Short mmCIF file of C-alpha atoms in Angstrom, two decimals:
data_model
loop_
_atom_site.label_atom_id
_atom_site.label_comp_id
_atom_site.label_asym_id
_atom_site.label_seq_id
_atom_site.Cartn_x
_atom_site.Cartn_y
_atom_site.Cartn_z
CA MET A 1 5.52 -27.24 -17.09
CA SER A 2 1.78 -27.39 -16.54
CA ALA A 3 -0.33 -26.45 -13.54
CA ASP A 4 -3.88 -25.48 -12.70
CA VAL A 5 -2.85 -21.86 -12.08
CA VAL A 6 0.32 -20.04 -13.10
CA VAL A 7 1.16 -16.93 -11.12
CA VAL A 8 3.84 -14.75 -12.70
CA GLY A 9 5.27 -12.40 -10.07
CA GLY A 10 5.99 -13.26 -6.45
CA GLY A 11 5.11 -10.00 -4.75
CA LEU A 12 2.42 -9.72 -2.10
CA GLY A 13 -0.39 -10.18 -4.62
CA GLY A 14 1.32 -13.16 -6.21
CA VAL A 15 1.93 -14.94 -2.91
CA ALA A 16 -1.66 -14.30 -1.81
CA ALA A 17 -2.98 -15.63 -5.12
CA ALA A 18 -0.85 -18.78 -4.93
CA LEU A 19 -1.92 -19.46 -1.35
CA ALA A 20 -5.59 -18.96 -2.22
CA ALA A 21 -5.53 -21.34 -5.18
CA ALA A 22 -3.53 -23.94 -3.25
CA ARG A 23 -5.90 -23.76 -0.27
CA SER A 24 -8.65 -24.55 -2.76
CA GLY A 25 -6.86 -27.75 -3.78
CA PHE A 26 -5.22 -26.65 -7.02
CA ARG A 27 -1.63 -26.93 -8.17
CA VAL A 28 0.17 -23.62 -8.63
CA VAL A 29 3.45 -22.56 -10.18
CA ILE A 30 4.62 -19.11 -9.09
CA THR A 31 7.59 -17.32 -10.60
CA GLU A 32 9.50 -14.28 -9.38
CA GLU A 33 12.21 -12.24 -11.09
CA THR A 34 14.26 -11.57 -7.94
CA ASP A 35 15.42 -14.24 -5.50
CA TRP A 36 12.93 -13.10 -2.81
CA ILE A 37 9.18 -13.37 -2.74
CA GLY A 38 7.23 -10.56 -1.08
CA GLY A 39 7.68 -7.61 -3.43
CA GLN A 40 7.17 -4.25 -1.80
CA LEU A 41 7.24 -5.72 1.72
CA THR A 42 10.57 -7.52 1.28
CA ALA A 43 12.66 -7.11 -1.87
CA GLN A 44 11.66 -3.45 -2.24
CA GLY A 45 12.03 -2.69 1.47
CA VAL A 46 8.78 -0.82 2.10
CA PRO A 47 7.27 -1.18 5.60
CA SER A 48 3.56 -1.88 5.36
CA ASP A 49 1.44 1.17 4.51
CA GLU A 50 -1.96 0.61 6.09
CA HIS A 51 -5.12 2.36 7.20
CA PRO A 52 -5.85 3.31 10.84
CA TRP A 53 -8.33 0.46 11.52
CA ILE A 54 -6.00 -2.35 10.44
CA GLU A 55 -5.70 -3.90 13.93
CA ARG A 56 -9.46 -4.49 14.10
CA PHE A 57 -10.81 -4.90 10.58
CA GLY A 58 -10.21 -3.90 6.98
CA CYS A 59 -8.08 -6.75 5.58
CA THR A 60 -8.36 -10.42 4.71
CA ALA A 61 -7.84 -13.16 7.29
CA SER A 62 -4.69 -14.37 5.54
CA TYR A 63 -3.20 -10.87 5.49
CA ARG A 64 -3.89 -10.66 9.21
CA ALA A 65 -2.12 -14.02 9.61
CA LEU A 66 0.89 -12.53 7.83
CA ARG A 67 0.93 -9.53 10.19
CA GLU A 68 0.58 -11.65 13.31
CA GLY A 69 3.15 -14.10 11.97
CA ILE A 70 5.68 -11.27 11.74
CA ARG A 71 5.02 -10.30 15.36
CA ASP A 72 5.25 -13.92 16.51
CA TYR A 73 8.55 -14.34 14.68
CA TYR A 74 10.06 -11.56 16.75
CA ARG A 75 8.55 -12.87 19.98
CA HIS A 76 9.94 -16.34 19.31
CA TRP A 77 13.41 -15.58 17.97
CA TYR A 78 14.39 -12.11 19.22
CA PRO A 79 15.22 -10.97 22.77
CA VAL A 80 12.04 -8.91 23.05
CA THR A 81 11.49 -7.01 26.29
CA ALA A 82 8.61 -8.08 28.52
CA ARG A 83 6.83 -4.81 27.85
CA ALA A 84 7.11 -5.13 24.07
CA ARG A 85 6.19 -8.82 24.18
CA ALA A 86 2.98 -8.01 26.03
CA ALA A 87 1.91 -5.32 23.58
CA ARG A 88 -1.11 -6.50 21.61
CA ALA A 89 -0.09 -4.40 18.59
CA PHE A 90 3.66 -4.96 18.97
CA ASN A 91 5.54 -2.80 16.45
CA PRO A 92 9.14 -4.07 16.15
CA GLY A 93 10.46 -0.82 14.70
CA ASN A 94 8.01 1.58 16.32
CA GLY A 95 8.00 3.24 12.92
CA ARG A 96 5.42 5.97 12.52
CA VAL A 97 4.32 5.09 9.01
CA SER A 98 2.52 1.96 10.18
CA GLN A 99 1.45 -0.02 13.21
CA LEU A 100 3.72 -2.82 11.99
CA CYS A 101 7.20 -1.86 10.80
CA ALA A 102 9.49 -4.87 10.51
CA GLU A 103 12.66 -5.98 8.77
CA PRO A 104 12.35 -7.23 5.18
CA ARG A 105 13.93 -10.59 6.04
CA VAL A 106 11.33 -11.25 8.73
CA GLY A 107 8.52 -10.62 6.26
CA LEU A 108 10.27 -12.98 3.86
CA ALA A 109 10.60 -15.69 6.53
CA VAL A 110 6.91 -15.53 7.40
CA LEU A 111 5.81 -15.59 3.77
CA GLU A 112 8.04 -18.61 3.17
CA GLY A 113 6.46 -20.24 6.22
CA MET A 114 2.97 -19.62 4.88
CA LEU A 115 3.91 -21.31 1.61
CA ALA A 116 5.81 -24.18 3.25
CA PRO A 117 3.04 -26.77 3.78
CA HIS A 118 1.76 -26.28 0.24
CA ARG A 119 5.26 -26.67 -1.17
CA ALA A 120 5.76 -29.80 0.91
CA ASP A 121 2.61 -31.32 -0.60
CA GLY A 122 3.59 -30.24 -4.10
CA ARG A 123 0.63 -27.91 -4.54
CA ILE A 124 2.89 -24.88 -4.95
CA GLU A 125 6.16 -24.73 -6.85
CA VAL A 126 8.16 -21.52 -6.52
CA ARG A 127 10.62 -20.52 -9.23
CA THR A 128 12.63 -17.44 -8.24
CA ARG A 129 15.00 -15.66 -10.63
CA HIS A 130 12.59 -16.33 -13.51
CA ARG A 131 11.52 -13.40 -15.69
CA PRO A 132 8.64 -13.49 -18.21
CA VAL A 133 9.85 -12.96 -21.78
CA SER A 134 7.06 -14.05 -24.12
CA ALA A 135 3.61 -15.60 -24.34
CA THR A 136 1.33 -17.34 -26.80
CA THR A 137 -2.38 -16.77 -27.34
CA GLU A 138 -5.27 -18.26 -29.25
CA GLY A 139 -8.00 -15.71 -29.81
CA ASP A 140 -8.81 -14.21 -26.41
CA THR A 141 -7.07 -16.97 -24.44
CA VAL A 142 -3.49 -17.03 -23.18
CA THR A 143 -2.11 -20.49 -23.94
CA SER A 144 1.39 -20.24 -22.45
CA VAL A 145 3.92 -17.95 -20.84
CA VAL A 146 7.66 -18.35 -21.31
CA VAL A 147 9.96 -17.38 -18.46
CA HIS A 148 13.73 -17.01 -18.56
CA ASP A 149 15.70 -18.79 -15.81
CA LEU A 150 18.24 -16.05 -15.10
CA ASP A 151 20.64 -18.35 -13.23
CA ASN A 152 20.82 -21.20 -15.73
CA ASP A 153 20.07 -19.21 -18.91
CA VAL A 154 17.31 -21.52 -20.06
CA ARG A 155 13.67 -20.88 -20.90
CA LEU A 156 10.68 -22.61 -19.41
CA THR A 157 7.21 -22.71 -20.95
CA LEU A 158 4.35 -22.55 -18.44
CA VAL A 159 0.86 -23.76 -19.31
CA ALA A 160 -2.31 -23.49 -17.23
CA PRO A 161 -6.02 -22.81 -17.66
CA TYR A 162 -5.54 -19.58 -15.70
CA ILE A 163 -2.60 -17.17 -15.84
CA LEU A 164 -2.29 -14.49 -13.16
CA ASP A 165 -0.15 -11.41 -13.71
CA ALA A 166 1.26 -10.44 -10.32
CA THR A 167 4.37 -8.72 -11.69
CA GLU A 168 5.31 -5.31 -10.34
CA THR A 169 4.79 -3.58 -13.69
CA GLY A 170 2.13 -5.67 -15.44
CA GLU A 171 4.70 -7.42 -17.61
CA LEU A 172 2.27 -9.98 -19.02
CA LEU A 173 -0.10 -7.37 -20.43
CA PRO A 174 2.01 -6.40 -23.47
CA LEU A 175 3.35 -9.95 -23.84
CA THR A 176 -0.19 -11.35 -24.17
CA GLY A 177 -1.65 -8.46 -26.15
CA THR A 178 -4.01 -7.64 -23.29
CA GLU A 179 -5.25 -4.07 -23.54
CA TYR A 180 -3.79 -1.79 -20.87
CA VAL A 181 -3.20 1.79 -19.82
CA THR A 182 -0.16 3.59 -18.42
CA GLY A 183 0.26 6.97 -16.82
CA PHE A 184 -2.38 9.69 -16.63
CA GLU A 185 -5.74 9.28 -18.34
CA SER A 186 -7.44 12.41 -19.69
CA ARG A 187 -10.22 14.21 -17.86
CA ASP A 188 -12.47 13.63 -20.87
CA SER A 189 -12.08 9.86 -20.59
CA THR A 190 -12.49 9.53 -16.80
CA GLY A 191 -14.23 12.71 -15.63
CA GLU A 192 -11.76 12.90 -12.76
CA PRO A 193 -11.29 16.38 -11.26
CA SER A 194 -7.56 15.80 -10.75
CA ALA A 195 -6.87 14.47 -14.25
CA PRO A 196 -5.22 16.57 -16.99
CA ALA A 197 -7.01 17.68 -20.13
CA GLU A 198 -4.92 15.34 -22.29
CA ALA A 199 -3.79 11.79 -21.59
CA GLN A 200 -0.13 11.46 -20.54
CA PRO A 201 0.87 7.79 -20.90
CA ALA A 202 4.51 8.40 -19.91
CA ASN A 203 3.62 10.41 -16.81
CA MET A 204 3.97 7.95 -13.94
CA GLN A 205 4.64 8.15 -10.22
CA ALA A 206 8.24 8.25 -9.10
CA VAL A 207 9.96 5.04 -8.16
CA SER A 208 12.21 4.93 -5.11
CA TRP A 209 15.20 2.65 -4.60
CA CYS A 210 15.12 2.11 -0.85
CA PHE A 211 18.00 1.17 1.43
CA ALA A 212 18.60 0.36 5.08
CA ILE A 213 20.94 2.22 7.45
CA GLU A 214 22.00 2.23 11.06
CA HIS A 215 24.15 4.70 13.01
CA ARG A 216 27.39 3.86 14.79
CA ALA A 217 28.54 6.98 16.65
CA GLY A 218 32.28 7.61 16.45
CA GLU A 219 32.78 5.36 13.45
CA ASN A 220 33.27 6.25 9.80
CA HIS A 221 31.30 4.26 7.24
CA THR A 222 31.31 6.84 4.44
CA ILE A 223 30.96 5.20 1.05
CA ASP A 224 33.02 6.17 -1.99
CA LYS A 225 31.77 9.32 -3.65
CA PRO A 226 29.42 8.31 -6.51
CA ASP A 227 30.51 9.37 -9.98
CA ASP A 228 27.33 11.37 -10.62
CA TYR A 229 27.11 12.89 -7.15
CA ALA A 230 27.57 16.43 -8.46
CA PHE A 231 24.44 16.07 -10.59
CA TRP A 232 22.23 14.73 -7.81
CA ARG A 233 23.60 17.04 -5.12
CA THR A 234 22.06 20.07 -6.83
CA TYR A 235 19.12 18.35 -8.51
CA GLN A 236 15.93 20.41 -8.13
CA PRO A 237 12.62 19.94 -9.95
CA SER A 238 10.88 23.23 -10.71
CA TYR A 239 8.19 22.62 -8.07
CA TRP A 240 10.62 21.67 -5.24
CA PRO A 241 11.47 24.33 -2.62
CA GLY A 242 15.20 23.67 -2.95
CA PRO A 243 17.56 20.87 -3.96
CA MET A 244 15.95 17.46 -3.40
CA PHE A 245 18.95 16.53 -1.25
CA GLY A 246 17.88 18.65 1.69
CA MET A 247 15.67 18.53 4.75
CA VAL A 248 12.93 20.72 3.29
CA ALA A 249 10.35 19.10 1.03
CA PRO A 250 6.73 19.80 0.12
CA SER A 251 4.03 18.58 2.46
CA PRO A 252 1.88 16.25 0.35
CA TRP A 253 -1.34 17.69 1.77
CA ASP A 254 -0.87 21.38 0.92
CA LEU A 255 2.45 21.45 -1.02
CA LYS A 256 3.90 23.96 1.43
CA PRO A 257 7.61 23.55 2.26
CA ALA A 258 8.00 21.47 5.41
CA GLU A 259 11.23 20.87 7.29
CA ARG A 260 12.22 17.35 8.24
CA THR A 261 14.58 16.25 10.97
CA PHE A 262 17.00 13.36 11.04
CA ILE A 263 18.51 12.70 14.45
CA PRO A 264 19.80 9.16 14.98
CA HIS A 265 18.45 7.76 18.25
CA GLY A 266 17.18 11.23 19.16
CA ASP A 267 14.24 12.10 21.37
CA THR A 268 11.87 13.33 18.68
CA ALA A 269 8.52 12.18 20.04
CA HIS A 270 7.29 15.78 19.87
CA ILE A 271 7.90 16.01 16.11
CA GLY A 272 5.07 15.22 13.67
CA ALA A 273 4.65 11.69 12.34
CA ASP A 274 6.27 12.18 8.93
CA ARG A 275 8.62 14.97 9.93
CA ASP A 276 11.23 12.96 11.83
CA LEU A 277 12.86 10.68 9.30
CA TRP A 278 14.79 8.52 11.76
CA GLN A 279 11.58 7.20 13.29
CA PHE A 280 9.27 7.44 10.28
CA ARG A 281 10.23 4.13 8.61
CA ARG A 282 12.29 2.57 11.38
CA VAL A 283 11.97 -1.23 11.24
CA LEU A 284 13.96 -2.15 14.35
CA ASP A 285 13.83 -0.09 17.53
CA ARG A 286 16.56 -1.25 19.89
CA ALA A 287 14.39 -0.13 22.83
CA ASN A 288 12.07 -3.08 22.10
CA PHE A 289 14.82 -5.58 22.83
CA ALA A 290 17.12 -6.59 25.64
CA PRO A 291 19.71 -3.92 26.53
CA GLY A 292 22.80 -4.34 24.38
CA ALA A 293 21.16 -6.72 21.92
CA PHE A 294 21.45 -4.18 19.11
CA ALA A 295 23.99 -1.38 18.80
CA SER A 296 21.64 0.70 16.66
CA ASP A 297 18.11 1.04 15.40
CA LEU A 298 17.56 0.01 11.80
CA VAL A 299 15.94 2.52 9.46
CA ILE A 300 14.60 2.18 5.91
CA VAL A 301 15.23 5.21 3.72
CA ASN A 302 12.12 5.76 1.61
CA TRP A 303 11.78 9.52 1.80
CA PRO A 304 10.87 12.37 -0.59
CA MET A 305 14.56 12.94 -1.33
CA ILE A 306 14.89 9.71 -3.35
CA ASP A 307 11.73 9.96 -5.47
CA TYR A 308 13.15 9.46 -8.96
CA VAL A 309 11.28 11.59 -11.51
CA GLU A 310 13.70 11.73 -14.45
CA GLY A 311 11.66 9.21 -16.44
CA PRO A 312 9.47 6.10 -16.21
CA VAL A 313 10.88 2.62 -15.61
CA ILE A 314 8.12 1.13 -17.79
CA PRO A 315 8.56 1.34 -21.58
CA VAL A 316 5.91 3.54 -23.20
CA GLU A 317 5.15 4.22 -26.84
CA ASP A 318 2.70 7.10 -26.84
CA GLY A 319 3.21 8.64 -30.27
CA THR A 320 3.97 12.06 -28.81
CA GLY A 321 7.72 11.79 -28.44
CA ALA A 322 7.40 11.57 -24.65
CA GLY A 323 7.57 7.76 -24.62
CA VAL A 324 10.59 5.67 -23.67
CA ASP A 325 11.87 2.39 -25.05
CA ALA A 326 12.98 -0.61 -23.00
CA GLU A 327 16.61 0.52 -22.92
CA ALA A 328 15.70 3.98 -21.67
CA ALA A 329 13.33 2.54 -19.07
CA ALA A 330 16.09 0.28 -17.76
CA GLY A 331 18.36 3.30 -17.67
CA HIS A 332 15.89 5.12 -15.46
CA ALA A 333 15.78 2.18 -13.05
CA ALA A 334 19.58 2.31 -12.85
CA GLY A 335 19.35 6.07 -12.36
CA ALA A 336 17.08 5.57 -9.35
CA LEU A 337 19.69 3.31 -7.80
CA ARG A 338 22.44 5.89 -8.39
CA MET A 339 20.27 8.67 -6.97
CA SER A 340 19.72 6.74 -3.74
CA ARG A 341 23.41 5.95 -3.40
CA SER A 342 24.24 9.62 -3.89
CA PHE A 343 21.71 10.56 -1.23
CA LEU A 344 23.38 8.22 1.24
CA TYR A 345 26.70 9.92 0.50
CA TRP A 346 25.04 13.30 1.08
CA LEU A 347 23.72 12.15 4.45
CA GLN A 348 27.18 10.97 5.42
CA THR A 349 29.03 14.09 4.26
CA GLU A 350 26.75 17.13 3.89
CA LEU A 351 23.63 16.73 6.01
CA PRO A 352 23.39 19.72 8.39
CA THR A 353 23.64 18.30 11.92
CA ALA A 354 22.27 19.49 15.24
CA ASP A 355 25.73 20.52 16.48
CA GLY A 356 26.24 22.89 13.55
CA GLY A 357 28.41 20.49 11.58
CA THR A 358 27.80 18.58 8.39
CA GLY A 359 27.48 14.90 7.66
CA LEU A 360 26.97 11.74 9.69
CA PRO A 361 29.84 9.43 8.78
CA GLY A 362 28.59 6.97 11.38
CA LEU A 363 25.66 6.08 9.12
CA ARG A 364 26.31 2.54 7.97
CA LEU A 365 24.71 1.08 4.85
CA ARG A 366 23.17 -2.29 5.71
CA GLY A 367 23.14 -4.13 2.41
CA ASP A 368 22.98 -7.39 4.36
CA VAL A 369 19.38 -6.50 5.23
CA PHE A 370 18.57 -7.28 1.60
CA GLY A 371 21.48 -9.56 0.74
CA THR A 372 22.69 -7.33 -2.10
CA ASP A 373 26.22 -6.49 -3.21
CA HIS A 374 25.35 -2.89 -4.05
CA GLY A 375 23.88 -2.36 -0.58
CA MET A 376 20.45 -1.18 -1.67
CA ALA A 377 17.13 -3.03 -1.85
CA LYS A 378 16.87 -5.85 -4.35
CA ALA A 379 14.50 -3.87 -6.56
CA PRO A 380 13.06 -0.38 -6.80
CA TYR A 381 9.75 0.40 -5.14
CA ILE A 382 7.27 0.51 -8.02
CA ARG A 383 4.25 2.62 -7.13
CA GLU A 384 2.48 2.45 -10.47
CA SER A 385 2.08 -0.46 -12.87
CA ARG A 386 0.59 -0.98 -16.27
CA ARG A 387 -3.15 -1.34 -15.63
CA ILE A 388 -5.63 -3.49 -17.51
CA ALA A 389 -8.36 -1.93 -19.59
CA ALA A 390 -11.05 -3.39 -17.35
CA GLU A 391 -14.75 -4.15 -17.45
CA TYR A 392 -14.98 -1.55 -14.68
CA THR A 393 -12.40 1.13 -13.93
CA VAL A 394 -12.35 2.75 -10.50
CA VAL A 395 -12.22 6.55 -10.85
CA GLU A 396 -11.59 9.43 -8.47
CA GLN A 397 -15.31 10.13 -8.15
CA ASP A 398 -15.78 6.64 -6.66
CA VAL A 399 -13.52 7.22 -3.65
CA ALA A 400 -12.61 10.90 -3.17
CA LEU A 401 -14.03 12.30 0.06
CA ALA A 402 -14.78 15.64 -1.61
CA GLN A 403 -17.08 13.91 -4.09
CA ARG A 404 -18.49 11.19 -1.87
CA GLY A 405 -18.84 12.94 1.49
CA ASP A 406 -20.96 11.10 4.06
CA ARG A 407 -22.22 8.67 1.41
CA GLY A 408 -18.93 6.80 1.57
CA ALA A 409 -17.22 5.29 -1.44
CA ALA A 410 -19.15 3.84 -4.34
CA ARG A 411 -20.72 0.51 -3.41
CA TYR A 412 -20.22 -2.34 -5.83
CA ALA A 413 -22.57 -5.31 -6.05
CA ASP A 414 -19.57 -7.34 -7.26
CA SER A 415 -17.25 -6.45 -4.35
CA VAL A 416 -14.35 -8.87 -3.88
CA GLY A 417 -12.62 -7.06 -1.02
CA ILE A 418 -11.96 -3.75 0.66
CA GLY A 419 -9.20 -1.25 1.33
CA SER A 420 -8.56 2.25 2.52
CA TYR A 421 -5.89 4.89 1.92
CA ARG A 422 -5.76 8.50 0.83
CA ILE A 423 -5.24 9.09 -2.88
CA ASP A 424 -1.49 9.46 -2.43
CA LEU A 425 0.42 10.26 -5.61
CA HIS A 426 4.11 11.01 -5.37
CA PRO A 427 5.84 13.43 -7.75
CA SER A 428 5.76 12.10 -11.27
CA THR A 429 7.88 11.75 -14.36
CA GLY A 430 5.69 14.31 -16.16
CA GLY A 431 6.56 17.16 -13.81
CA ASP A 432 3.70 16.92 -11.31
CA ASN A 433 4.19 17.56 -7.61
CA TYR A 434 2.34 15.49 -5.02
CA ILE A 435 -1.35 14.93 -5.66
CA ASP A 436 -2.92 14.07 -2.33
CA VAL A 437 -6.69 13.72 -1.99
CA ALA A 438 -8.71 12.60 1.03
CA ALA A 439 -10.50 9.32 0.29
CA THR A 440 -13.20 7.13 1.77
CA PRO A 441 -12.76 3.45 2.69
CA PHE A 442 -13.53 1.59 -0.51
CA GLN A 443 -14.46 -1.75 -2.04
CA ILE A 444 -12.60 -3.65 -4.76
CA PRO A 445 -15.00 -4.40 -7.64
CA LEU A 446 -14.67 -7.70 -9.47
CA GLY A 447 -15.05 -5.74 -12.69
CA ALA A 448 -11.66 -4.13 -12.04
CA LEU A 449 -10.06 -7.61 -12.15
CA LEU A 450 -11.51 -8.52 -15.54
CA PRO A 451 -9.80 -7.48 -18.78
CA VAL A 452 -12.21 -6.22 -21.41
CA ARG A 453 -11.19 -8.97 -23.82
CA THR A 454 -8.70 -11.55 -22.53
CA ARG A 455 -10.59 -14.40 -20.90
CA ASN A 456 -8.14 -16.31 -18.68
CA LEU A 457 -5.57 -13.68 -17.66
CA LEU A 458 -6.25 -12.04 -14.30
CA PRO A 459 -4.40 -9.13 -12.69
CA ALA A 460 -3.20 -9.97 -9.18
CA ALA A 461 -1.28 -6.91 -8.03
CA LYS A 462 -1.28 -3.16 -8.77
CA ASN A 463 -2.34 -3.79 -12.38
CA ILE A 464 -6.11 -3.84 -11.85
CA GLY A 465 -8.60 -1.44 -13.42
CA THR A 466 -7.75 1.75 -11.59
CA THR A 467 -6.67 5.07 -13.03
CA HIS A 468 -3.41 6.89 -12.44
CA ILE A 469 -5.23 8.74 -9.68
CA THR A 470 -7.08 5.91 -7.90
CA ASN A 471 -3.99 3.72 -8.10
CA GLY A 472 -2.76 6.06 -5.35
CA SER A 473 -5.27 4.43 -2.99
CA TYR A 474 -5.24 0.88 -4.34
CA ARG A 475 -1.47 0.28 -4.46
CA LEU A 476 -0.81 -0.37 -0.76
CA HIS A 477 0.13 -3.63 0.94
CA PRO A 478 -3.23 -4.93 2.24
CA VAL A 479 -5.06 -4.00 -0.97
CA GLU A 480 -2.49 -5.69 -3.20
CA TRP A 481 -2.75 -8.80 -1.02
CA ASN A 482 -6.56 -8.72 -1.22
CA VAL A 483 -6.47 -8.32 -5.01
CA GLY A 484 -4.12 -11.29 -5.35
CA GLU A 485 -6.10 -13.46 -2.96
CA SER A 486 -9.39 -12.70 -4.71
CA ALA A 487 -7.82 -13.39 -8.12
CA GLY A 488 -6.50 -16.74 -6.90
CA LEU A 489 -9.88 -17.67 -5.44
CA LEU A 490 -11.60 -16.59 -8.65
CA ALA A 491 -9.41 -18.89 -10.74
CA ALA A 492 -10.10 -21.71 -8.28
CA TYR A 493 -13.85 -21.07 -8.37
CA CYS A 494 -13.90 -21.13 -12.15
CA LEU A 495 -11.94 -24.39 -12.26
CA THR A 496 -14.27 -25.96 -9.71
CA HIS A 497 -17.51 -24.86 -11.36
CA GLY A 498 -16.52 -24.99 -15.02
CA THR A 499 -17.23 -21.33 -15.61
CA THR A 500 -15.19 -18.24 -16.52
CA PRO A 501 -14.35 -15.05 -14.60
CA HIS A 502 -16.52 -12.91 -16.85
CA GLN A 503 -19.46 -15.28 -16.42
CA VAL A 504 -19.08 -15.11 -12.65
CA ARG A 505 -19.62 -11.37 -12.75
CA ALA A 506 -22.45 -11.55 -15.27
CA ASP A 507 -24.43 -14.30 -13.52
CA THR A 508 -26.04 -13.34 -10.19
CA GLU A 509 -26.04 -16.91 -8.86
CA HIS A 510 -22.36 -17.43 -9.66
CA LEU A 511 -21.49 -14.01 -8.25
CA SER A 512 -23.32 -14.72 -5.00
CA ALA A 513 -21.67 -18.14 -4.68
CA PHE A 514 -18.24 -16.70 -5.39
CA GLN A 515 -18.70 -13.95 -2.82
CA THR A 516 -19.66 -16.64 -0.30
CA THR A 517 -16.42 -18.41 -1.17
CA LEU A 518 -14.53 -15.19 -0.52
CA THR A 519 -16.11 -14.62 2.89
CA ASP A 520 -15.53 -18.29 3.78
CA HIS A 521 -11.82 -17.62 3.18
CA GLY A 522 -11.91 -14.52 5.40
CA VAL A 523 -12.19 -11.84 2.73
CA GLU A 524 -14.17 -8.81 3.94
CA LEU A 525 -16.48 -7.42 1.28
CA ALA A 526 -17.85 -4.29 2.96
CA TRP A 527 -16.85 -1.72 5.55
CA PRO A 528 -18.56 -0.89 8.83
CA ASP A 529 -19.55 2.75 9.27
CA VAL A 530 -16.20 4.58 9.20
CA ARG A 531 -15.30 7.93 7.69
CA GLY A 532 -12.57 8.70 5.17
CA TYR A 533 -9.44 10.71 5.81
#
């Protein structure tokens, strides 16, 4: 199958890339390993993590359309109260992690709607349940990618002038021989204050296998006791203040033990934003809807207690004995699923409750939220991908508030977008606790989207030229979308003007014209005067 642009991976970056190329008049084939597009927003069940200015500026126009589309979906189809309907920044779940916490299926519906007119015209073809398995190259050019149709057990060869890797783990990088990095770089190579003395390729951020729950008081929805529950019930990394299955966990900012609360439908407005877990990632607040419409709120469990740090889910050969092969990596992904299921059982049976008892058997696993038989999200939340060896790599010194101060983040003449988030690294497979560093609002340099050698492969997700540390700022929803959209527009620009991505960056006239194209599509390239956090 041939197209103008092939996008492998249907997460947020992949969808944004496909939309951008199709808006530019080109034909796109997009593949996705699961049966849902949307990645971290949908199949992985992560409510949007965003910066505090998101309602006014700091994202692309199409990402804003996605956000407003989610709100409009609720206003149109749900029995929203008059007060909630009138709220300019309506938050369906009133979750504290974001100003827009919504159900995964609603995000999926809106993304499908955004793709719909392009699919109707034949400009976009979506192939779900297709996993990349091999690729061919000629010199520095990728000539084809082969994907495996998981439902029909056949293989499909995809050919296009431009191939975009929007997979969750940078799957095309090893398949195409594109140079890449995993895990922690060394301080000698990056100069980063938070980096270790030696590189640690197998040391990656924890993954989390999220799930959705509600609470039905007086009912018993306790699941069967998992076979490995005894292991997880007492599991405690050396840096954790107690067993991970508990309500005390380190505060990311200072690593001091901090107690969390979990009170279904409780009045916890006085408790800090990330301390009350019922409200923190709630995606449906029954108070926003007509009385009796919903028997319970709906809450996504993506908490410190399910950060899986036993090993990476990406195969690594590092020559030190710390690497893992593909079988071991798959085993770690399965382990993350078992850990989350065990944590649910702990909540139902052993969680200390406000009345002095233990367990909340009324907690009901809502696997229907994701349409899965095992009840959890369709895929684990992947915080850290393989990352290209790029023409320019964003380092801690470019964005950390301690280094940048009032100067703001490093300014790039080749900016292709913006983002903002603290450097937020979860516990890692190499034994690190949280690494949390204040950061300044930043730009996305075009150089971080260009592999040092491969000419027609572009990263379109969390696989751009960041380090283990700066990935902690660049991995969030609006940034991934911006990266994908800019990659899609870059491929379209190159097809239109008969040039290449590397030439666009090297030639000032092309760069200026491309940046005009970006702004014409609603991509913001610079921040107003705002301070980091």
